[in-house]
Amino acid sequence: MKVLLVGNGGREHAIAWKLLQDDPSLELICAPGNAGLAEIAECIPVKPTDVRGLAAFAHRADVDLTVVGPEAPLAGGIVDAFHEDKKAIFGPTRAAAEIETSKRFAKSIMETAAVPTAHATHHRRADDAIAAANALGTPVVIKASGLAAGKGVVVAQSSEEAERAINLMLRDRAFGDAGEEILVEEFMEGEELSVFAITDGTNFITMLPAQDHKRLLDGDLGPNTGGMGAYAPVSIATPSLMNIVSAHVFEPVLAEMHRQGRPFTGLLYAGLMVSESGPRVVEFNCRFGDPETQAILPLMQSSLLDLINAVAEGASLAGMEPIQWSTDHAATTVLAAHGYPDSVRTGDGVRVPALPNRVYVFHAATTRDSESGELRTSGGRVLSVTGVGETIAAAVEGSTAHAERISFDGKQFRRDIGWRELERSARAT
Ligand code: AMP
Ligand code: GLY
């Protein structure tokens, strides 16, 4: 089987690793990949956003299945282009991907389908937005409606901070068209949880819930990032909570997407806020999360390839067995470059020592110098290190210890991944 994997992050390296575990004879091609992916797959220099180029490649190379990692190609209509050519691809159409690419659209779906979420209003004029923010009080959340690479959300602690964020988005157009419309949203208290569902558009199977660490620094301080680490399983995701998430989030949203003529197939990611009053949706993404994927795939015992292939081929997931998971724990630490998330420095030499047992390194922004063979940083999130163990403490220990041993100038990483779960497990014993 010939598989094309689109993307170049730690998420894609983890997906590639898992697909090859599922079928070692797989012929895997990545566009464009990274230095880690180049060790396990053929890499081709086609950009993820070059939808036409990717469709032409898949046609020419007779690719059997295409898997899309990042949201940008989905927003660019890669699935629509492959469908026109009758090629199998895993992911939502451009219209369905709007659940991530337009936060306003996501809110309207949730309102129509009565899905629990924060109250929000949408605005194109700064004066109206400021008035709405003042009416909500603080903290208040200001969000660009469009795709802003994880940077378009400000949790404002004061009305001055809210006004600054609104002016930055609507008057200074800091996020361009992505911020020409913004949401002013009620702040939700609670603990975050990421739940992925693989869906054929009607039926769905949830994956092992994970928790991301969005802030740059230990103690959940510093700026928001794409994600500095993750762990799974998460003990707040009890079977009864997961039943609520299925019945009150995934089922009504998938049904409403169908009703609106844009059925969602592929992977639907629900970012939740969990509090005593139950789970509420923070956001949806239309693809696997990064770094949650690097934490959960090493625990997945069922075949990811079979599931993805079934959905891409248009098969029904009705009656499908739940996914089998190892009873172990996994923790992922992201190593970021100097200056991340603002002004990233690239080109630093990277040394990755030999892997201890039950530790996995997934590359993200790495390249290999064609002359010296040296590994170098090439972007913000450089590598992720997943530790697996019988307890959350063992998983975190394996991940953190190896994150310490990997070296490059300017390396930034959190040493407190899984702190909430560690506290809970300490309390339980
Ligand atoms: P998003 O890009 O929508 O996931 O937002 C990025 C991060 O901002 C989330 O992971 C939360 O930590 C925080 N956030 C977004 N919306 C809210 C909200 N309504 N209440 C509290 N925190 C929020
Ligand atoms: N981990 C957050 C995301 O993938 O968007």
Tab-separated table of C-alpha atoms and ligand atoms in Angstrom:
chain	number	residue	atom	x	y	z
A	1	MET	CA	0.000	0.000	0.000
A	2	LYS	CA	1.259	3.456	-0.924
A	3	VAL	CA	0.456	6.242	1.543
A	4	LEU	CA	1.059	9.977	1.172
A	5	LEU	CA	1.286	11.893	4.464
A	6	VAL	CA	0.960	15.680	4.199
A	7	GLY	CA	2.785	17.821	6.766
A	8	ASN	CA	6.085	18.197	8.580
A	9	GLY	CA	5.474	18.353	12.342
A	10	GLY	CA	5.833	16.125	15.386
A	11	ARG	CA	2.222	15.064	14.852
A	12	GLU	CA	3.054	13.806	11.351
A	13	HIS	CA	6.168	11.957	12.579
A	14	ALA	CA	4.030	10.210	15.214
A	15	ILE	CA	1.337	9.344	12.634
A	16	ALA	CA	4.022	8.002	10.254
A	17	TRP	CA	5.578	5.915	13.039
A	18	LYS	CA	2.178	4.440	13.956
A	19	LEU	CA	1.178	3.664	10.352
A	20	LEU	CA	4.472	1.809	9.895
A	21	GLN	CA	3.852	-0.121	13.125
A	22	ASP	CA	0.459	-1.099	11.739
A	23	ASP	CA	1.930	-2.194	8.398
A	24	PRO	CA	5.728	-2.369	8.172
A	25	SER	CA	5.520	-3.030	4.424
A	26	LEU	CA	3.786	0.314	3.835
A	27	GLU	CA	5.350	2.544	1.197
A	28	LEU	CA	5.250	5.927	2.926
A	29	ILE	CA	5.841	9.289	1.240
A	30	CYS	CA	5.817	12.611	3.124
A	31	ALA	CA	5.234	16.081	1.717
A	32	PRO	CA	7.473	17.736	2.748
A	33	GLY	CA	8.487	15.847	5.939
A	34	ASN	CA	11.460	16.674	8.170
A	35	ALA	CA	14.780	15.100	9.163
A	36	GLY	CA	13.064	12.525	11.395
A	37	LEU	CA	10.493	11.581	8.780
A	38	ALA	CA	13.284	11.255	6.205
A	39	GLU	CA	14.639	8.326	8.240
A	40	ILE	CA	11.423	6.311	7.886
A	41	ALA	CA	9.806	7.608	4.688
A	42	GLU	CA	10.534	9.151	1.318
A	43	CYS	CA	10.215	12.944	1.503
A	44	ILE	CA	9.143	15.045	-1.471
A	45	PRO	CA	9.540	18.840	-1.664
A	46	VAL	CA	5.877	19.757	-2.150
A	47	LYS	CA	4.358	22.305	0.237
A	48	PRO	CA	1.291	21.214	2.274
A	49	THR	CA	-0.620	24.207	0.888
A	50	ASP	CA	0.156	23.264	-2.741
A	51	VAL	CA	-3.127	21.397	-3.052
A	52	ARG	CA	-2.958	21.065	-6.850
A	53	GLY	CA	0.673	19.870	-6.678
A	54	LEU	CA	-0.225	17.219	-4.105
A	55	ALA	CA	-3.241	16.035	-6.090
A	56	ALA	CA	-1.108	15.800	-9.241
A	57	PHE	CA	1.591	13.861	-7.351
A	58	ALA	CA	-0.928	11.400	-5.859
A	59	HIS	CA	-2.414	10.817	-9.308
A	60	ARG	CA	0.945	10.343	-11.015
A	61	ALA	CA	2.455	8.156	-8.276
A	62	ASP	CA	-0.704	6.058	-7.928
A	63	VAL	CA	-1.015	6.737	-4.196
A	64	ASP	CA	-3.634	4.538	-2.470
A	65	LEU	CA	-4.319	6.689	0.591
A	66	THR	CA	-3.517	10.275	1.592
A	67	VAL	CA	-3.500	11.443	5.210
A	68	VAL	CA	-3.485	15.175	5.993
A	69	GLY	CA	-1.793	16.435	9.177
A	70	PRO	CA	-2.227	20.238	9.333
A	71	GLU	CA	-5.343	22.371	8.866
A	72	ALA	CA	-4.008	24.636	6.092
A	73	PRO	CA	-4.331	22.106	3.220
A	74	LEU	CA	-7.832	21.171	4.480
A	75	ALA	CA	-8.790	24.857	4.490
A	76	GLY	CA	-7.302	25.031	0.992
A	77	GLY	CA	-9.627	22.294	-0.283
A	78	ILE	CA	-7.204	19.357	-0.607
A	79	VAL	CA	-9.971	16.844	0.142
A	80	ASP	CA	-12.258	18.379	-2.475
A	81	ALA	CA	-9.434	18.200	-5.048
A	82	PHE	CA	-8.730	14.527	-4.281
A	83	HIS	CA	-12.438	13.663	-4.392
A	84	GLU	CA	-12.691	15.245	-7.868
A	85	ASP	CA	-9.976	12.807	-8.915
A	86	LYS	CA	-11.670	9.896	-7.045
A	87	LYS	CA	-8.596	9.450	-4.829
A	88	ALA	CA	-8.920	8.209	-1.227
A	89	ILE	CA	-8.010	10.853	1.354
A	90	PHE	CA	-8.555	11.135	5.120
A	91	GLY	CA	-9.875	14.521	6.207
A	92	PRO	CA	-12.846	16.887	5.886
A	93	THR	CA	-13.834	18.907	2.828
A	94	ARG	CA	-13.151	22.645	2.827
A	95	ALA	CA	-16.774	23.333	3.810
A	96	ALA	CA	-16.597	20.909	6.759
A	97	ALA	CA	-13.164	22.204	7.838
A	98	GLU	CA	-14.854	25.553	8.536
A	99	ILE	CA	-15.616	24.152	11.962
A	100	GLU	CA	-11.968	25.037	12.683
A	101	THR	CA	-11.233	27.757	10.150
A	102	SER	CA	-14.178	29.959	11.166
A	103	LYS	CA	-14.747	30.252	14.900
A	104	ARG	CA	-17.925	32.152	14.096
A	105	PHE	CA	-19.226	29.209	12.054
A	106	ALA	CA	-18.261	26.782	14.851
A	107	LYS	CA	-20.261	28.890	17.331
A	108	SER	CA	-23.300	28.965	15.063
A	109	ILE	CA	-23.204	25.162	14.659
A	110	MET	CA	-22.956	24.764	18.428
A	111	GLU	CA	-25.805	27.191	19.061
A	112	THR	CA	-28.095	25.453	16.554
A	113	ALA	CA	-27.177	21.998	17.893
A	114	ALA	CA	-27.471	23.133	21.557
A	115	VAL	CA	-23.881	22.079	22.334
A	116	PRO	CA	-22.540	23.477	25.635
A	117	THR	CA	-20.030	26.269	24.965
A	118	ALA	CA	-19.134	29.790	26.124
A	119	HIS	CA	-21.547	32.561	25.220
A	120	ALA	CA	-20.040	34.773	22.470
A	121	THR	CA	-20.897	37.655	20.161
A	122	HIS	CA	-19.208	38.416	16.828
A	123	HIS	CA	-18.022	41.818	15.637
A	124	ARG	CA	-16.359	43.636	12.759
A	125	ARG	CA	-16.392	47.083	14.405
A	126	ALA	CA	-14.052	47.794	17.301
A	127	ASP	CA	-16.531	50.064	19.138
A	128	ASP	CA	-19.180	47.337	19.221
A	129	ALA	CA	-16.648	44.742	20.321
A	130	ILE	CA	-15.376	46.958	23.147
A	131	ALA	CA	-18.921	47.563	24.342
A	132	ALA	CA	-19.622	43.806	24.284
A	133	ALA	CA	-16.400	43.090	26.216
A	134	ASN	CA	-17.270	45.700	28.839
A	135	ALA	CA	-20.719	44.188	29.219
A	136	LEU	CA	-19.205	40.736	29.901
A	137	GLY	CA	-16.737	41.957	32.554
A	138	THR	CA	-13.346	40.302	33.107
A	139	PRO	CA	-11.680	37.997	32.410
A	140	VAL	CA	-13.006	38.055	28.869
A	141	VAL	CA	-11.767	36.187	25.802
A	142	ILE	CA	-11.073	37.958	22.493
A	143	LYS	CA	-10.637	35.682	19.439
A	144	ALA	CA	-9.891	36.201	15.786
A	145	SER	CA	-12.517	34.189	13.890
A	146	GLY	CA	-10.102	32.852	11.249
A	147	LEU	CA	-6.895	30.786	11.351
A	148	ALA	CA	-4.146	32.623	13.235
A	149	ALA	CA	-1.627	29.817	13.937
A	150	GLY	CA	-2.671	29.496	17.584
A	151	LYS	CA	-2.020	33.181	18.286
A	152	GLY	CA	-5.422	34.708	17.702
A	153	VAL	CA	-6.789	34.207	21.235
A	154	VAL	CA	-6.317	36.668	24.099
A	155	VAL	CA	-7.640	35.938	27.581
A	156	ALA	CA	-7.898	39.543	28.830
A	157	GLN	CA	-7.685	40.126	32.581
A	158	SER	CA	-8.704	43.803	32.398
A	159	SER	CA	-10.913	45.938	30.186
A	160	GLU	CA	-7.776	47.800	28.971
A	161	GLU	CA	-6.199	44.513	27.853
A	162	ALA	CA	-9.446	43.536	26.101
A	163	GLU	CA	-9.558	46.898	24.305
A	164	ARG	CA	-5.907	46.535	23.219
A	165	ALA	CA	-6.579	43.041	21.804
A	166	ILE	CA	-9.695	44.263	19.966
A	167	ASN	CA	-7.834	47.226	18.469
A	168	LEU	CA	-4.908	45.003	17.483
A	169	MET	CA	-7.203	42.637	15.596
A	170	LEU	CA	-9.825	44.972	14.113
A	171	ARG	CA	-7.989	48.317	13.717
A	172	ASP	CA	-4.351	47.242	13.202
A	173	ARG	CA	-5.363	44.022	11.413
A	174	ALA	CA	-2.566	42.113	13.208
A	175	PHE	CA	-3.923	38.809	11.857
A	176	GLY	CA	-4.991	40.138	8.461
A	177	ASP	CA	-8.238	38.676	7.114
A	178	ALA	CA	-8.252	36.022	9.876
A	179	GLY	CA	-9.042	38.827	12.309
A	180	GLU	CA	-11.437	40.959	10.259
A	181	GLU	CA	-14.166	39.400	12.361
A	182	ILE	CA	-13.666	38.605	16.042
A	183	LEU	CA	-15.521	36.881	18.845
A	184	VAL	CA	-15.954	38.396	22.292
A	185	GLU	CA	-16.445	35.405	24.527
A	186	GLU	CA	-17.315	34.582	28.092
A	187	PHE	CA	-14.350	33.167	30.074
A	188	MET	CA	-14.786	29.553	31.156
A	189	GLU	CA	-13.244	28.183	34.334
A	190	GLY	CA	-12.045	24.605	34.442
A	191	GLU	CA	-9.507	22.143	33.185
A	192	GLU	CA	-8.840	21.610	29.493
A	193	LEU	CA	-9.247	18.271	27.744
A	194	SER	CA	-8.637	17.284	24.116
A	195	VAL	CA	-10.875	14.576	22.683
A	196	PHE	CA	-10.444	13.257	19.147
A	197	ALA	CA	-13.160	11.388	17.254
A	198	ILE	CA	-12.599	9.533	13.996
A	199	THR	CA	-15.792	9.809	11.992
A	200	ASP	CA	-17.358	8.713	8.713
A	201	GLY	CA	-19.669	11.739	8.928
A	202	THR	CA	-22.368	9.952	10.942
A	203	ASN	CA	-20.768	7.318	13.161
A	204	PHE	CA	-17.698	8.089	15.218
A	205	ILE	CA	-15.168	6.450	17.526
A	206	THR	CA	-13.512	8.534	20.226
A	207	MET	CA	-9.808	8.194	20.951
A	208	LEU	CA	-8.007	8.291	24.298
A	209	PRO	CA	-8.465	11.809	25.762
A	210	ALA	CA	-5.301	13.850	26.338
A	211	GLN	CA	-4.402	17.122	27.987
A	212	ASP	CA	-2.339	19.771	26.225
A	213	HIS	CA	-0.146	22.436	27.906
A	214	LYS	CA	-0.681	25.599	25.879
A	215	ARG	CA	1.436	28.060	27.871
A	216	LEU	CA	5.179	28.394	27.260
A	217	LEU	CA	6.387	28.228	30.857
A	218	ASP	CA	6.150	25.957	33.884
A	219	GLY	CA	3.112	26.564	36.089
A	220	ASP	CA	1.016	27.439	32.986
A	221	LEU	CA	2.589	30.885	32.764
A	222	GLY	CA	3.836	32.886	29.797
A	223	PRO	CA	2.332	33.273	26.323
A	224	ASN	CA	0.044	30.789	24.569
A	225	THR	CA	1.823	28.472	22.134
A	226	GLY	CA	0.854	25.707	19.716
A	227	GLY	CA	1.323	23.320	22.675
A	228	MET	CA	4.362	22.598	24.859
A	229	GLY	CA	3.462	19.104	26.012
A	230	ALA	CA	0.673	16.621	26.588
A	231	TYR	CA	-0.178	13.480	28.487
A	232	ALA	CA	-2.689	10.649	28.346
A	233	PRO	CA	-4.799	9.150	29.767
A	234	VAL	CA	-6.416	11.936	31.801
A	235	SER	CA	-8.278	10.729	34.894
A	236	ILE	CA	-10.907	13.511	34.752
A	237	ALA	CA	-12.076	11.893	31.494
A	238	THR	CA	-14.166	9.257	33.251
A	239	PRO	CA	-16.435	6.915	31.247
A	240	SER	CA	-19.449	9.014	32.313
A	241	LEU	CA	-17.789	12.259	31.180
A	242	MET	CA	-16.942	10.609	27.850
A	243	ASN	CA	-20.581	9.516	27.460
A	244	ILE	CA	-21.644	13.138	27.936
A	245	VAL	CA	-19.045	14.302	25.374
A	246	SER	CA	-20.311	11.761	22.834
A	247	ALA	CA	-24.003	12.506	23.425
A	248	HIS	CA	-23.833	16.293	23.857
A	249	VAL	CA	-20.886	17.266	21.647
A	250	PHE	CA	-19.967	14.830	18.863
A	251	GLU	CA	-23.426	13.406	18.058
A	252	PRO	CA	-25.278	16.746	17.753
A	253	VAL	CA	-22.412	18.483	15.923
A	254	LEU	CA	-21.993	15.707	13.352
A	255	ALA	CA	-25.778	15.589	12.855
A	256	GLU	CA	-25.967	19.367	12.372
A	257	MET	CA	-23.042	19.350	9.911
A	258	HIS	CA	-24.921	16.687	7.938
A	259	ARG	CA	-28.137	18.681	8.038
A	260	GLN	CA	-26.311	21.725	6.671
A	261	GLY	CA	-24.981	19.679	3.744
A	262	ARG	CA	-21.380	19.629	4.914
A	263	PRO	CA	-20.882	16.239	6.571
A	264	PHE	CA	-17.611	16.064	8.496
A	265	THR	CA	-15.440	13.023	7.780
A	266	GLY	CA	-11.941	12.511	9.157
A	267	LEU	CA	-10.805	13.509	12.619
A	268	LEU	CA	-12.832	15.962	14.672
A	269	TYR	CA	-10.947	17.389	17.656
A	270	ALA	CA	-13.030	18.829	20.494
A	271	GLY	CA	-11.105	21.153	22.805
A	272	LEU	CA	-13.112	21.099	26.038
A	273	MET	CA	-13.209	22.969	29.320
A	274	VAL	CA	-14.250	20.603	32.081
A	275	SER	CA	-15.717	21.932	35.316
A	276	GLU	CA	-18.106	20.720	37.997
A	277	SER	CA	-20.987	21.717	35.753
A	278	GLY	CA	-19.724	19.404	32.978
A	279	PRO	CA	-17.760	19.755	29.738
A	280	ARG	CA	-18.099	22.810	27.479
A	281	VAL	CA	-16.481	23.285	24.069
A	282	VAL	CA	-13.618	25.802	23.736
A	283	GLU	CA	-12.968	25.076	20.071
A	284	PHE	CA	-13.038	22.457	17.352
A	285	ASN	CA	-10.137	21.481	15.148
A	286	CYS	CA	-10.522	19.541	11.927
A	287	ARG	CA	-7.377	17.406	12.313
A	288	PHE	CA	-5.182	15.600	14.845
A	289	GLY	CA	-3.799	17.784	17.666
A	290	ASP	CA	-0.121	18.506	18.125
A	291	PRO	CA	1.372	17.466	20.629
A	292	GLU	CA	-1.540	15.294	21.882
A	293	THR	CA	-1.052	12.878	18.955
A	294	GLN	CA	2.549	12.206	20.028
A	295	ALA	CA	1.237	11.196	23.482
A	296	ILE	CA	-1.702	9.011	22.467
A	297	LEU	CA	-0.455	7.068	19.431
A	298	PRO	CA	2.261	5.163	21.368
A	299	LEU	CA	-0.602	3.830	23.546
A	300	MET	CA	-2.873	2.797	20.653
A	301	GLN	CA	-2.991	-0.962	20.164
A	302	SER	CA	-5.586	-1.143	17.372
A	303	SER	CA	-4.613	-0.314	13.809
A	304	LEU	CA	-4.849	3.395	12.988
A	305	LEU	CA	-4.186	2.549	9.353
A	306	ASP	CA	-7.295	0.329	9.097
A	307	LEU	CA	-9.535	3.003	10.649
A	308	ILE	CA	-8.207	5.850	8.536
A	309	ASN	CA	-8.326	3.761	5.397
A	310	ALA	CA	-11.925	2.692	6.055
A	311	VAL	CA	-13.031	6.331	6.441
A	312	ALA	CA	-11.045	7.495	3.411
A	313	GLU	CA	-12.567	4.704	1.288
A	314	GLY	CA	-16.062	5.847	2.310
A	315	ALA	CA	-16.825	2.782	4.462
A	316	SER	CA	-19.205	3.034	7.422
A	317	LEU	CA	-17.893	2.880	10.994
A	318	ALA	CA	-21.270	1.563	12.236
A	319	GLY	CA	-20.738	-1.416	14.513
A	320	MET	CA	-16.981	-0.809	14.648
A	321	GLU	CA	-15.277	-2.098	17.805
A	322	PRO	CA	-13.882	0.562	20.162
A	323	ILE	CA	-10.163	1.252	19.812
A	324	GLN	CA	-7.921	-0.842	22.101
A	325	TRP	CA	-5.488	1.123	24.273
A	326	SER	CA	-2.563	0.039	26.390
A	327	THR	CA	-3.116	0.572	30.125
A	328	ASP	CA	0.169	2.513	30.273
A	329	HIS	CA	0.581	6.278	30.561
A	330	ALA	CA	2.366	8.585	28.118
A	331	ALA	CA	3.818	12.075	28.543
A	332	THR	CA	5.176	14.254	25.742
A	333	THR	CA	7.564	17.169	26.207
A	334	VAL	CA	8.019	19.635	23.349
A	335	LEU	CA	11.467	21.143	22.797
A	336	ALA	CA	11.153	24.599	21.269
A	337	ALA	CA	13.723	26.849	19.637
A	338	HIS	CA	15.189	30.076	20.983
A	339	GLY	CA	12.628	32.886	20.788
A	340	TYR	CA	9.555	30.636	20.360
A	341	PRO	CA	6.664	31.557	20.109
A	342	ASP	CA	7.527	35.108	18.933
A	343	SER	CA	10.716	35.452	16.885
A	344	VAL	CA	12.138	32.003	16.347
A	345	ARG	CA	15.837	31.469	15.654
A	346	THR	CA	16.699	28.602	13.284
A	347	GLY	CA	19.917	26.856	12.273
A	348	ASP	CA	21.074	25.694	15.722
A	349	GLY	CA	22.833	22.293	15.713
A	350	VAL	CA	20.881	19.524	17.468
A	351	ARG	CA	22.231	16.417	19.227
A	352	VAL	CA	19.841	13.569	20.030
A	353	PRO	CA	21.431	10.827	22.179
A	354	ALA	CA	20.427	7.153	21.722
A	355	LEU	CA	16.869	6.441	22.871
A	356	PRO	CA	16.301	4.699	26.192
A	357	ASN	CA	13.648	2.015	26.411
A	358	ARG	CA	10.064	3.321	26.130
A	359	VAL	CA	11.105	6.784	24.950
A	360	TYR	CA	10.172	8.079	21.491
A	361	VAL	CA	11.498	11.185	19.777
A	362	PHE	CA	9.284	12.725	17.107
A	363	HIS	CA	10.869	15.396	14.933
A	364	ALA	CA	9.094	18.617	14.011
A	365	ALA	CA	11.236	21.535	12.792
A	366	THR	CA	14.461	19.722	11.961
A	367	THR	CA	16.569	19.575	8.812
A	368	ARG	CA	19.746	17.701	8.017
A	369	ASP	CA	22.594	19.686	6.491
A	370	SER	CA	23.232	18.073	3.111
A	371	GLU	CA	27.029	18.499	3.384
A	372	SER	CA	27.891	17.948	7.057
A	373	GLY	CA	24.955	15.634	7.822
A	374	GLU	CA	24.357	17.682	10.967
A	375	LEU	CA	20.864	17.986	12.397
A	376	ARG	CA	19.641	21.607	12.706
A	377	THR	CA	16.616	23.456	14.018
A	378	SER	CA	14.355	24.884	11.306
A	379	GLY	CA	11.362	26.343	13.182
A	380	GLY	CA	9.585	26.878	16.499
A	381	ARG	CA	8.678	23.491	17.893
A	382	VAL	CA	11.770	21.406	17.103
A	383	LEU	CA	11.228	17.952	18.609
A	384	SER	CA	8.878	16.183	20.963
A	385	VAL	CA	9.874	13.475	23.398
A	386	THR	CA	7.300	10.923	24.577
A	387	GLY	CA	7.920	8.739	27.615
A	388	VAL	CA	5.720	5.698	28.248
A	389	GLY	CA	5.425	3.979	31.635
A	390	GLU	CA	3.127	2.130	33.976
A	391	THR	CA	2.362	5.323	35.888
A	392	ILE	CA	2.081	8.974	34.930
A	393	ALA	CA	5.167	9.609	37.102
A	394	ALA	CA	7.231	7.054	35.164
A	395	ALA	CA	6.048	8.450	31.820
A	396	VAL	CA	6.912	12.018	32.811
A	397	GLU	CA	10.285	10.945	34.206
A	398	GLY	CA	11.199	9.176	30.935
A	399	SER	CA	10.139	12.151	28.835
A	400	THR	CA	11.739	14.877	30.956
A	401	ALA	CA	15.036	13.021	31.437
A	402	HIS	CA	15.488	12.555	27.691
A	403	ALA	CA	14.376	16.134	26.968
A	404	GLU	CA	17.249	17.222	29.263
A	405	ARG	CA	19.741	15.075	27.324
A	406	ILE	CA	18.853	16.400	23.872
A	407	SER	CA	20.937	19.497	23.234
A	408	PHE	CA	20.699	22.597	21.065
A	409	ASP	CA	21.394	26.255	21.767
A	410	GLY	CA	18.364	28.148	23.033
A	411	LYS	CA	16.397	24.957	23.868
A	412	GLN	CA	13.193	25.750	25.773
A	413	PHE	CA	10.956	23.147	27.388
A	414	ARG	CA	8.616	22.654	30.312
A	415	ARG	CA	9.657	20.442	33.182
A	416	ASP	CA	6.137	20.151	34.639
A	417	ILE	CA	4.210	18.234	31.971
A	418	GLY	CA	1.322	16.339	33.562
A	419	TRP	CA	1.465	18.288	36.832
A	420	ARG	CA	-2.275	18.157	37.368
A	421	GLU	CA	-2.363	14.401	36.859
A	422	LEU	CA	0.709	13.908	39.075
A	423	GLU	CA	-1.046	15.826	41.861
A	424	ARG	CA	-4.194	13.769	41.425
A	425	SER	CA	-2.274	10.488	41.468
A	426	ALA	CA	-0.323	11.591	44.577
A	427	ARG	CA	-3.620	12.423	46.316
A	428	ALA	CA	-5.079	9.043	45.360
A	429	THR	CA	-2.255	7.027	46.981
B	1	AMP	P1	-8.418	28.253	21.144
B	1	AMP	O1	-7.470	28.612	20.046
B	1	AMP	O2	-9.820	28.651	20.899
B	1	AMP	O3	-8.238	26.821	21.596
B	1	AMP	O4	-7.909	29.072	22.431
B	1	AMP	C1	-6.590	28.949	22.903
B	1	AMP	C2	-6.609	28.800	24.396
B	1	AMP	O5	-7.189	29.954	25.004
B	1	AMP	C3	-7.445	27.634	24.894
B	1	AMP	O6	-6.754	26.429	24.856
B	1	AMP	C4	-7.773	28.081	26.295
B	1	AMP	O7	-6.671	27.852	27.149
B	1	AMP	C5	-7.947	29.564	26.142
B	1	AMP	N1	-9.360	29.875	25.921
B	1	AMP	C6	-9.988	30.053	24.747
B	1	AMP	N2	-11.294	30.334	24.919
B	1	AMP	C7	-11.508	30.334	26.238
B	1	AMP	C8	-12.666	30.582	27.067
B	1	AMP	N3	-13.851	30.904	26.544
B	1	AMP	N4	-12.504	30.497	28.401
B	1	AMP	C9	-11.321	30.205	28.952
B	1	AMP	N5	-10.201	29.974	28.239
B	1	AMP	C10	-10.283	30.051	26.901
B	2	GLY	N1	-2.609	21.103	20.616
B	2	GLY	C1	-3.441	22.079	20.053
B	2	GLY	C2	-3.694	21.921	18.635
B	2	GLY	O1	-3.270	20.970	18.009
B	2	GLY	O2	-4.348	22.784	18.057
